[in-house]
CSV table of C-alpha atoms and ligand atoms in Angstrom, one decimal:
chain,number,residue,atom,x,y,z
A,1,UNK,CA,0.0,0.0,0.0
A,2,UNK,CA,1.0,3.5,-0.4
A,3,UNK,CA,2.3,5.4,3.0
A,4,UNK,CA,-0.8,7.3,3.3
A,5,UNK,CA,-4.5,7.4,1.8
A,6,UNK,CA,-8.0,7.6,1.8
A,7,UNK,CA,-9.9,4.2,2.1
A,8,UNK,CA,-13.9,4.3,3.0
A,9,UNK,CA,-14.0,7.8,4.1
A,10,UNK,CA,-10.8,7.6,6.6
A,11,UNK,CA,-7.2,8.4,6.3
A,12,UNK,CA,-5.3,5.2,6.3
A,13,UNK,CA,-1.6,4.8,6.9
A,14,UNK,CA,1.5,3.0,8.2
A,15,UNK,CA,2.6,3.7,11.5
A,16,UNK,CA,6.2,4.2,10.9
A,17,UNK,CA,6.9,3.9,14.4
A,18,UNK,CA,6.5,0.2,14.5
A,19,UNK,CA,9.1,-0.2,11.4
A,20,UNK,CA,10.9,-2.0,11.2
A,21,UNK,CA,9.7,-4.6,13.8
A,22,UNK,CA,5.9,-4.6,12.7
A,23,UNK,CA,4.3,-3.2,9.6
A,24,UNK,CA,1.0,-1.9,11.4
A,25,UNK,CA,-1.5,0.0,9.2
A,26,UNK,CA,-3.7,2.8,11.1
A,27,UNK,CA,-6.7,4.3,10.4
A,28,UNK,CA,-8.2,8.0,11.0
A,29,UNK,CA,-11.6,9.3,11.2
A,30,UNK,CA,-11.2,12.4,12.7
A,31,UNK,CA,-8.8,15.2,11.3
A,32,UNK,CA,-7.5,16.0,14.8
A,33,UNK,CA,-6.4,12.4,15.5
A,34,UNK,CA,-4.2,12.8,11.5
A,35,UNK,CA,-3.4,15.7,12.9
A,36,UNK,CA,-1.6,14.0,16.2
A,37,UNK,CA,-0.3,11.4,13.6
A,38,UNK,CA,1.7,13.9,12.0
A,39,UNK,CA,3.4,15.4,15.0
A,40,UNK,CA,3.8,12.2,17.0
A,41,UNK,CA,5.3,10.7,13.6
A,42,UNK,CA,3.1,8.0,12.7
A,43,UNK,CA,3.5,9.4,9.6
A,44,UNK,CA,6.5,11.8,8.6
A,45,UNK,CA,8.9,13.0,5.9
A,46,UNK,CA,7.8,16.1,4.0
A,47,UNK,CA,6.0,15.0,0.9
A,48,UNK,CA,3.9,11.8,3.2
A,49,UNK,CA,3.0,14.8,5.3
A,50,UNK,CA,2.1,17.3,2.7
A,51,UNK,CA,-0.5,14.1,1.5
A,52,UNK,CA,-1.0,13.6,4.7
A,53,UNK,CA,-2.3,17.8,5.3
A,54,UNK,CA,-4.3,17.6,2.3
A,55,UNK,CA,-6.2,14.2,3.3
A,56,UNK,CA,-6.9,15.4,7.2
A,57,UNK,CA,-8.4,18.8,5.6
A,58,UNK,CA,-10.7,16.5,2.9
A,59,UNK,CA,-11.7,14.3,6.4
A,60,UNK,CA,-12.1,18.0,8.5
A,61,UNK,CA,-14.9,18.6,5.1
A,62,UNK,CA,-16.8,15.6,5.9
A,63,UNK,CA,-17.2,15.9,9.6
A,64,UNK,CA,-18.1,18.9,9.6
A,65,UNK,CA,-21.9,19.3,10.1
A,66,UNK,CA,-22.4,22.8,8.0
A,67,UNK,CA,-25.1,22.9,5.8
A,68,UNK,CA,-24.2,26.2,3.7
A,69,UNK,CA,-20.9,26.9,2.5
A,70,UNK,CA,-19.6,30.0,4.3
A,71,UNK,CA,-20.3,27.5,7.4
A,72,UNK,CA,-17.6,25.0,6.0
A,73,UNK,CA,-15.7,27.3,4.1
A,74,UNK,CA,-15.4,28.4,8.2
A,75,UNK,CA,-15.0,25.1,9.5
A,76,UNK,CA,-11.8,24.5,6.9
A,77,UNK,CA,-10.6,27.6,7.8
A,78,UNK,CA,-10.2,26.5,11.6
A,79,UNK,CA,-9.0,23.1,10.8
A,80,UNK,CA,-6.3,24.1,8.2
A,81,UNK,CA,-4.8,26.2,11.5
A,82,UNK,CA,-4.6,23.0,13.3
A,83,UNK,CA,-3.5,20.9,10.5
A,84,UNK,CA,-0.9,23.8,9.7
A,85,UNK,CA,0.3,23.9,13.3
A,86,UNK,CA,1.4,20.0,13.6
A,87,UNK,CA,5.1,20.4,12.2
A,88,UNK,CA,6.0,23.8,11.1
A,89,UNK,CA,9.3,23.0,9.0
A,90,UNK,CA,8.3,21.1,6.4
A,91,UNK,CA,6.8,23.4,3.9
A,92,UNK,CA,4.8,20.7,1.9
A,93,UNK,CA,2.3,20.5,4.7
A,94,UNK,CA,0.9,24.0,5.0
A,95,UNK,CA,1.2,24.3,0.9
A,96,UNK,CA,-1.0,21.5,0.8
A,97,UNK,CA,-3.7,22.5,3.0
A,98,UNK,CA,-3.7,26.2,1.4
A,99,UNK,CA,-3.7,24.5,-2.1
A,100,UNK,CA,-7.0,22.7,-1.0
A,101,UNK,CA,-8.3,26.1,0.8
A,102,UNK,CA,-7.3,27.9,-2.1
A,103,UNK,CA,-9.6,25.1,-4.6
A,104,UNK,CA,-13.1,25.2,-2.0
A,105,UNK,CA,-13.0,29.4,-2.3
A,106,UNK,CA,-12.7,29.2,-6.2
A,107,UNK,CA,-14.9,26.4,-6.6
A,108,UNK,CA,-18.7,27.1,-6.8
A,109,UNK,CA,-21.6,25.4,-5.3
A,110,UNK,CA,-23.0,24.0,-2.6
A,111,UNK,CA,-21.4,22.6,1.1
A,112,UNK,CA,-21.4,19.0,-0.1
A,113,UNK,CA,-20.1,20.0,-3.8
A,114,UNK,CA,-17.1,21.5,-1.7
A,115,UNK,CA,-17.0,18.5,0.3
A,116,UNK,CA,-16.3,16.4,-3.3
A,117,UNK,CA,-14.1,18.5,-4.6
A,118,UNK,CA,-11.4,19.0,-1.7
A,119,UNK,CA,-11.2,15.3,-1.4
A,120,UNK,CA,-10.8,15.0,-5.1
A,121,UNK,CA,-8.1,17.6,-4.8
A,122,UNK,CA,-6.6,15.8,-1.7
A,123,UNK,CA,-6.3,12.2,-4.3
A,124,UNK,CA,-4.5,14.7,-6.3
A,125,UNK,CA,-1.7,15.9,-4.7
A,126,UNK,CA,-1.2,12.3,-3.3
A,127,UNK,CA,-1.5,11.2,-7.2
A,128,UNK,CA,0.9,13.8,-8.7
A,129,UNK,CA,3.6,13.3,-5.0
A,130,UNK,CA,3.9,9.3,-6.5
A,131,UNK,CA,4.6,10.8,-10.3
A,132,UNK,CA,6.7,13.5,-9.6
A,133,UNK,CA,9.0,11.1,-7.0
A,134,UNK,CA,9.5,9.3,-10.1
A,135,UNK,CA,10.2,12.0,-12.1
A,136,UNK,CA,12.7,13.0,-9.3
A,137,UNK,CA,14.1,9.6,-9.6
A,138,UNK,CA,15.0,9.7,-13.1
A,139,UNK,CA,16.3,13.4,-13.2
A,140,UNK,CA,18.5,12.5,-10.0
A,141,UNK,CA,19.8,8.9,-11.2
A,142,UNK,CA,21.4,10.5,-14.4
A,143,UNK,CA,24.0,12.0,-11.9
A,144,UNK,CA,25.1,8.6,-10.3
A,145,UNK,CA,27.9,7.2,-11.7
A,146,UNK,CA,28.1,3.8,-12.3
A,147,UNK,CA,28.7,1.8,-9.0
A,148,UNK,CA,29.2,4.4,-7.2
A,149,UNK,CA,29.0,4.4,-3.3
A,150,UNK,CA,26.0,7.1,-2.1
A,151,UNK,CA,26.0,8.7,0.8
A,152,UNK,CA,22.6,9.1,2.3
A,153,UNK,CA,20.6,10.6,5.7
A,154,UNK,CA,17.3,10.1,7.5
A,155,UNK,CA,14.6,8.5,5.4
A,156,UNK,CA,14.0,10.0,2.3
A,157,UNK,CA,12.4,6.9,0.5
A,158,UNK,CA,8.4,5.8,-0.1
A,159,UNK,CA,7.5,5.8,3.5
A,160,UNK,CA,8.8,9.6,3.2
A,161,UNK,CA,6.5,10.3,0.3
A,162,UNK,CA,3.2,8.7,-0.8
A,163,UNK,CA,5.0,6.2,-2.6
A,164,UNK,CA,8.9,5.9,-4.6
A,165,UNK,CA,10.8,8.5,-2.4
A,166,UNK,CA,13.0,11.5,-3.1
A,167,UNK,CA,16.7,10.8,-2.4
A,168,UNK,CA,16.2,7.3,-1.9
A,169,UNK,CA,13.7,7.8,-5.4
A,170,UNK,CA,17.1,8.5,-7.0
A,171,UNK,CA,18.9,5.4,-5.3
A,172,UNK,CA,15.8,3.1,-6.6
A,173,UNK,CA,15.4,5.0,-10.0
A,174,UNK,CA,19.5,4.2,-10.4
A,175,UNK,CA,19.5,0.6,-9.0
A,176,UNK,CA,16.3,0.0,-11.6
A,177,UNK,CA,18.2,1.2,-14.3
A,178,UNK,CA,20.6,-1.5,-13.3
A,179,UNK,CA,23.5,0.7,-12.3
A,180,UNK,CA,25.6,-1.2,-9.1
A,181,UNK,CA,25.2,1.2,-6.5
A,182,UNK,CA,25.8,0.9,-2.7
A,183,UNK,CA,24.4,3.2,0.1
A,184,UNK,CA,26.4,4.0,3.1
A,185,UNK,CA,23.4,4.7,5.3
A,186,UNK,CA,23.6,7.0,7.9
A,187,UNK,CA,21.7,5.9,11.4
A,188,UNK,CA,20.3,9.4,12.0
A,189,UNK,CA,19.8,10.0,15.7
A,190,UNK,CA,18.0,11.1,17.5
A,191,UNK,CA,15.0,9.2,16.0
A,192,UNK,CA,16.6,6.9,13.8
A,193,UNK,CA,14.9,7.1,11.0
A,194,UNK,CA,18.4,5.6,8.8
A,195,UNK,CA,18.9,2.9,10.7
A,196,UNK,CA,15.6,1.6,11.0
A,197,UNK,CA,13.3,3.1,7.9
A,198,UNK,CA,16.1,3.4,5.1
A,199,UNK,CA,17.6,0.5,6.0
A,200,UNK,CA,14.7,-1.3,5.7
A,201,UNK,CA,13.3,0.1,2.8
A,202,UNK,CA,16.8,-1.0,0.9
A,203,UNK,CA,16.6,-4.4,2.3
A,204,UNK,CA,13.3,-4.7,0.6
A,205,UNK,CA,14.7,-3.6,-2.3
A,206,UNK,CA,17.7,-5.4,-2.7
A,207,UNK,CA,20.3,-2.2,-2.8
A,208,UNK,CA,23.3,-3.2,-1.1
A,209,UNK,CA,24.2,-0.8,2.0
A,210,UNK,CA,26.1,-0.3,4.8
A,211,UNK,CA,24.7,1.0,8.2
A,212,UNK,CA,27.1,3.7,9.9
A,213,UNK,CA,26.7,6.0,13.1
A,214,UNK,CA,26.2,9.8,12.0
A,215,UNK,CA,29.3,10.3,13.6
A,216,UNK,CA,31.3,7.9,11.1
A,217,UNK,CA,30.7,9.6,8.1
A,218,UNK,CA,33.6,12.5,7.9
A,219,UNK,CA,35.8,9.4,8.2
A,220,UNK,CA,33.9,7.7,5.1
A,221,UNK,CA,34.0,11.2,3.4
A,222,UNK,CA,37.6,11.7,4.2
A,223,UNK,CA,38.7,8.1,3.2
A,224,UNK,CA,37.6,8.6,-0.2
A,225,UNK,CA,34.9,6.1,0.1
A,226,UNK,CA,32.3,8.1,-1.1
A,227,UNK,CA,31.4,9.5,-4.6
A,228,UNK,CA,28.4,11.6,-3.8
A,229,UNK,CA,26.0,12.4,-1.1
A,230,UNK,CA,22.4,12.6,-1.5
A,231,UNK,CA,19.5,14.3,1.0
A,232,UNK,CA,15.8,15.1,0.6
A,233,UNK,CA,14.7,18.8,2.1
A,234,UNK,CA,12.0,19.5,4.4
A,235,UNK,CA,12.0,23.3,3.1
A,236,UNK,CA,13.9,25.2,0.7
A,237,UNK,CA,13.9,28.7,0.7
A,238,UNK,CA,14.4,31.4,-2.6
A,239,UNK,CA,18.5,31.1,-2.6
A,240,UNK,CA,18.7,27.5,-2.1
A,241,UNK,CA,19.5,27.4,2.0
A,242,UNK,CA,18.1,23.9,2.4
A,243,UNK,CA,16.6,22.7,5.9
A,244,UNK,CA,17.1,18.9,6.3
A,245,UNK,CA,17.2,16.4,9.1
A,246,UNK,CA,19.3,17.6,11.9
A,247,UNK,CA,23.1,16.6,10.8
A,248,UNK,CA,22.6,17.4,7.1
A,249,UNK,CA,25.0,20.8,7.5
A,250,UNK,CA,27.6,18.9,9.3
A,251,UNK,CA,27.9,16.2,5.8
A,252,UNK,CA,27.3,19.2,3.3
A,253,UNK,CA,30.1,21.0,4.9
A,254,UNK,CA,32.5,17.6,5.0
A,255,UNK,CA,31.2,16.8,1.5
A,256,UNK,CA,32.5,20.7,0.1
A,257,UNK,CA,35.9,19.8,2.1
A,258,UNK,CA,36.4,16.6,-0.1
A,259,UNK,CA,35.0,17.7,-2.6
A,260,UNK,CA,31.9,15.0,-2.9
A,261,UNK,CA,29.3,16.7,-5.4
A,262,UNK,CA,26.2,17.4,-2.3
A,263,UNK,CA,23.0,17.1,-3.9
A,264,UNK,CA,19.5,17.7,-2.2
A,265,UNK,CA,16.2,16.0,-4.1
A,266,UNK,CA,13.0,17.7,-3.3
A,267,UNK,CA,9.5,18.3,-5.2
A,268,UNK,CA,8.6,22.7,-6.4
A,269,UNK,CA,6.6,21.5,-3.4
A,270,UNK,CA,9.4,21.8,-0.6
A,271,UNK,CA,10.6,25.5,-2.3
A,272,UNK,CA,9.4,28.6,-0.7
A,273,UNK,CA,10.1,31.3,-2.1
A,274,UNK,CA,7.9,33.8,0.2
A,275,UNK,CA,11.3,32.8,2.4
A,276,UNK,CA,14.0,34.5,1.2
A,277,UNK,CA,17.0,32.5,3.3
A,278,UNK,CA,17.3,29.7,5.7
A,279,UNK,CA,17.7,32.2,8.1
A,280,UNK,CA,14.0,32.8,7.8
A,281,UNK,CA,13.2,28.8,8.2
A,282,UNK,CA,11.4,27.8,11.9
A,283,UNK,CA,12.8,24.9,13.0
A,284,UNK,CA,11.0,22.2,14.8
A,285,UNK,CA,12.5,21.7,18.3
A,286,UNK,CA,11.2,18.3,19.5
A,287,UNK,CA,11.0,16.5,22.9
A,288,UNK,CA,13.8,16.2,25.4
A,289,UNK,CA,12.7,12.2,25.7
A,290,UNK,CA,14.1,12.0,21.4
A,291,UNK,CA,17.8,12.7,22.9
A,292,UNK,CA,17.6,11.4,26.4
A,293,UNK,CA,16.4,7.4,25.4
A,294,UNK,CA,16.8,5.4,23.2
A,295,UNK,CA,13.8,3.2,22.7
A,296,UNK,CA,12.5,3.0,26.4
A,297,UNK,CA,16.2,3.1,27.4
A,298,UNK,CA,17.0,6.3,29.6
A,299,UNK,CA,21.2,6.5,28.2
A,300,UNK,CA,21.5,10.4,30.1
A,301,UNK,CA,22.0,10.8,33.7
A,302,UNK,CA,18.5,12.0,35.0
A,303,UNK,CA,18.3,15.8,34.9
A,304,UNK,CA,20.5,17.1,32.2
A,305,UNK,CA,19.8,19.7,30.2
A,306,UNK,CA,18.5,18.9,26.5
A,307,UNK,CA,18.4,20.5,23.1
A,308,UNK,CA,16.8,18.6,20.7
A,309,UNK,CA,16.5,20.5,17.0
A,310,UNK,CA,14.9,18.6,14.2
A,311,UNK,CA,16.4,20.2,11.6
A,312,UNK,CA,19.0,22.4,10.9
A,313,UNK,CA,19.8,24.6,7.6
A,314,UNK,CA,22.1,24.0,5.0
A,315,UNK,CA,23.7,27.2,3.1
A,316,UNK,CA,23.1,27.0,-0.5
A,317,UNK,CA,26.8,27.2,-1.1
A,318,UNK,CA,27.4,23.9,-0.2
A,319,UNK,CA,24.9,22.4,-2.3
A,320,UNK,CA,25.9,21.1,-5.9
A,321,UNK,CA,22.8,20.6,-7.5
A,322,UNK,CA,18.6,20.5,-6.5
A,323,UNK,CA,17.4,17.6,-8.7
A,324,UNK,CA,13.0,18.7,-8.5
A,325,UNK,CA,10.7,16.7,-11.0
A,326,UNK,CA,11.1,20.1,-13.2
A,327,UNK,CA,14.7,19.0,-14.1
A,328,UNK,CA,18.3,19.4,-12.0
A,329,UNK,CA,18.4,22.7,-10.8
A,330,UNK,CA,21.9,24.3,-10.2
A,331,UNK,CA,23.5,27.7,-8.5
A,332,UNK,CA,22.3,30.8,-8.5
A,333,UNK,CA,19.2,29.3,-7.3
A,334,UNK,CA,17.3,32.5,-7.0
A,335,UNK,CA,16.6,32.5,-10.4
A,336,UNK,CA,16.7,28.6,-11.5
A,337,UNK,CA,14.5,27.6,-8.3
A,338,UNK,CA,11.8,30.4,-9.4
A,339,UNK,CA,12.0,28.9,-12.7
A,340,UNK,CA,11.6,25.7,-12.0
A,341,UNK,CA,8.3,26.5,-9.2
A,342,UNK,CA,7.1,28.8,-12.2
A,343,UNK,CA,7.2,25.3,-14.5
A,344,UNK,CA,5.3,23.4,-11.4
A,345,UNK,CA,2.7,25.8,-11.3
A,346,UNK,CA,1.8,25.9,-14.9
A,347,UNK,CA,1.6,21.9,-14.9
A,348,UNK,CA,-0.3,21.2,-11.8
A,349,UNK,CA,-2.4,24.1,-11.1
B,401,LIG,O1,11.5,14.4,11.0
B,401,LIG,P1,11.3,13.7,9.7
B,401,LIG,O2,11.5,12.2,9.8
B,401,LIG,O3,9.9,14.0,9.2
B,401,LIG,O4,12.3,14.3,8.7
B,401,LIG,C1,12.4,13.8,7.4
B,401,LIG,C2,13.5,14.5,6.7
B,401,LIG,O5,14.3,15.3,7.2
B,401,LIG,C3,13.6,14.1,5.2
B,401,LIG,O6,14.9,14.2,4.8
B,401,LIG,C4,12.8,15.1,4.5
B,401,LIG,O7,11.5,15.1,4.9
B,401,LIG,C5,12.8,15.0,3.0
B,401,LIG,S1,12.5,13.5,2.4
B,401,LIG,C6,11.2,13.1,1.7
């Protein structure tokens, strides 16, 4: 099944906290209990999320009781601020919920008319996220050389998108095409979304890889060992300063030292260009408990202080190349990142 979608009038997904010990699908019929999903990280990565938004917002339609449509055109209104508040990094997720607010105010007709159409437009963002991680996946896999040895962090694969992945799209897209890669996958602490959803998403798909600790891979960078690193983007503002999983700066900046071509892959979706620098990027500080256990393991001495970012921001500089489903976008990204959001629009919208 796909990581996220609608199945008799609730949001069904896979709990992605259970991988990879359990595949446990769970489903949602109330927009505030998505809502939890997607800041307890049932569901994460920025695309799944963005899906994710768009398919709690349809749900939020159908509860609501309203029988005119400046009632639910209300109700939507107060549930998109909800929805919206759940992770505020990722750009896909408010961009899909103000896509489908944005659709119910041009659309005429009555309440339930809106009701149709925003979960029609909910299928289609999820539709197009599947497509365009393809599209990613060939643009990206043209820049693999043959057997080369990829460097990769967090999860960036299906369970990161509706379905196919961004980074790890590439890695599929590449291995597909038959080239004999290997990924040196990085465990990504605090949450370990390498080590236990990457890795397990390559295991199913037969890519050969190697498991390191976060902290191993200047050494792998250093060695030699590593031809090119790839990372997904949670949100990319107008000059390219990427935010990525915590730990992305610290690679892009040993990448440029050893000089290893750094390459994000992110959907138009992830670009926002109404934020002019990273500097401008919130990022999502999460709980103490992410840092101070492991699983149900307390490893900290009780007490300690904690910071516990999510994210951190990348400056463009250090970033070879954007691979988007509009084509590989490189530096000055000002201008080739608004060209390549203007393509997006004219496509999908
Ligand atoms: O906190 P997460 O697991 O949602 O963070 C995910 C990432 O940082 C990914 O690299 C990012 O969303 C892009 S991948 C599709």
């Amino acid at each position: 099944m796909r990581t996220v979608e609608w199945h008799d009038s609730r949001v069904r997904m896979i709990d992605q906290r259970r991988l990879p010990h359990a595949l446990v699908i769970v489903e949602y019929d109330d927009y505030r209990d998505v809502t939890a999903a997607i800041r307890d990280m049932v569901v994460r990565g920025a695309p799944a999320i963005g899906a994710t938004g768009a398919f709690a917002l349809a749900l939020a339609a159908q509860q609501s009781a309203a029988a005119r449509r400046d009632d639910l055109l209300a109700d939507l209104r107060a549930a998109a601020d909800v929805i919206r508040d759940a992770r505020p990094t990722a750009s896909n997720l408010a961009w899909a919920v103000d896509r489908l607010l944005r659709k119910a105010d041009a659309t005429p007709g009555d309440a339930d008319a809106l009701r149709a159409t925003l979960l029609a437009e909910a299928q289609a963002i999820a539709d197009a996220d599947v497509a365009i991680n393809r599209r990613m996946g060939a643009n990206g896999a043209a820049l693999v050389p043959d057997g080369a040895t990829i460097l990769h962090h967090c999860n960036t694969g299906a369970l990161a998108a509706v379905d196919y992945g961004t980074a790890l799209g590439v890695v599929r897209a590449a291995h597909e095409q038959g080239n004999n890669i290997r990924v040196l996958v990085d465990e990504t602490r605090p949450r370990l979304q390498g080590a236990k959803l990457t890795a397990w998403e390559l295991r199913e798909l037969g890519v050969p890889q190697t498991v390191i600790a976060d902290n191993a891979a200047g050494h792998f960078l250093h060695a030699g060992a590593v031809n090119l690193v790839l990372v997904g983007a949670d949100r990319i503002a107008a000059n390219g300063d990427t935010a990525n999983k915590i730990g992305t700066y610290n690679l892009a900046v040993v990448a440029k030292e050893n000089g290893v071509p750094f390459y994000v892959v992110a959907p138009t979706s992830t670009v926002d260009l109404a934020c002019p620098s990273g500097a401008a990027i919130p990022i999502e500080e999460r709980d103490a408990r992410e840092v101070t256990h492991i699983g149900s393991e307390q490893v900290t001495p009780d007490g300690v202080a904690v910071a516990n970012p999510a994210f951190d921001v990348t400056p463009a500089r250090y970033i070879t190349a954007i691979v988007t489903e509009q084509g590989v976008v490189y530096p000055p990204y000002e201008a080739s990142l608004r060209r390549a959001v203007a393509r997006a629009q004219h496509e999908f919208e």
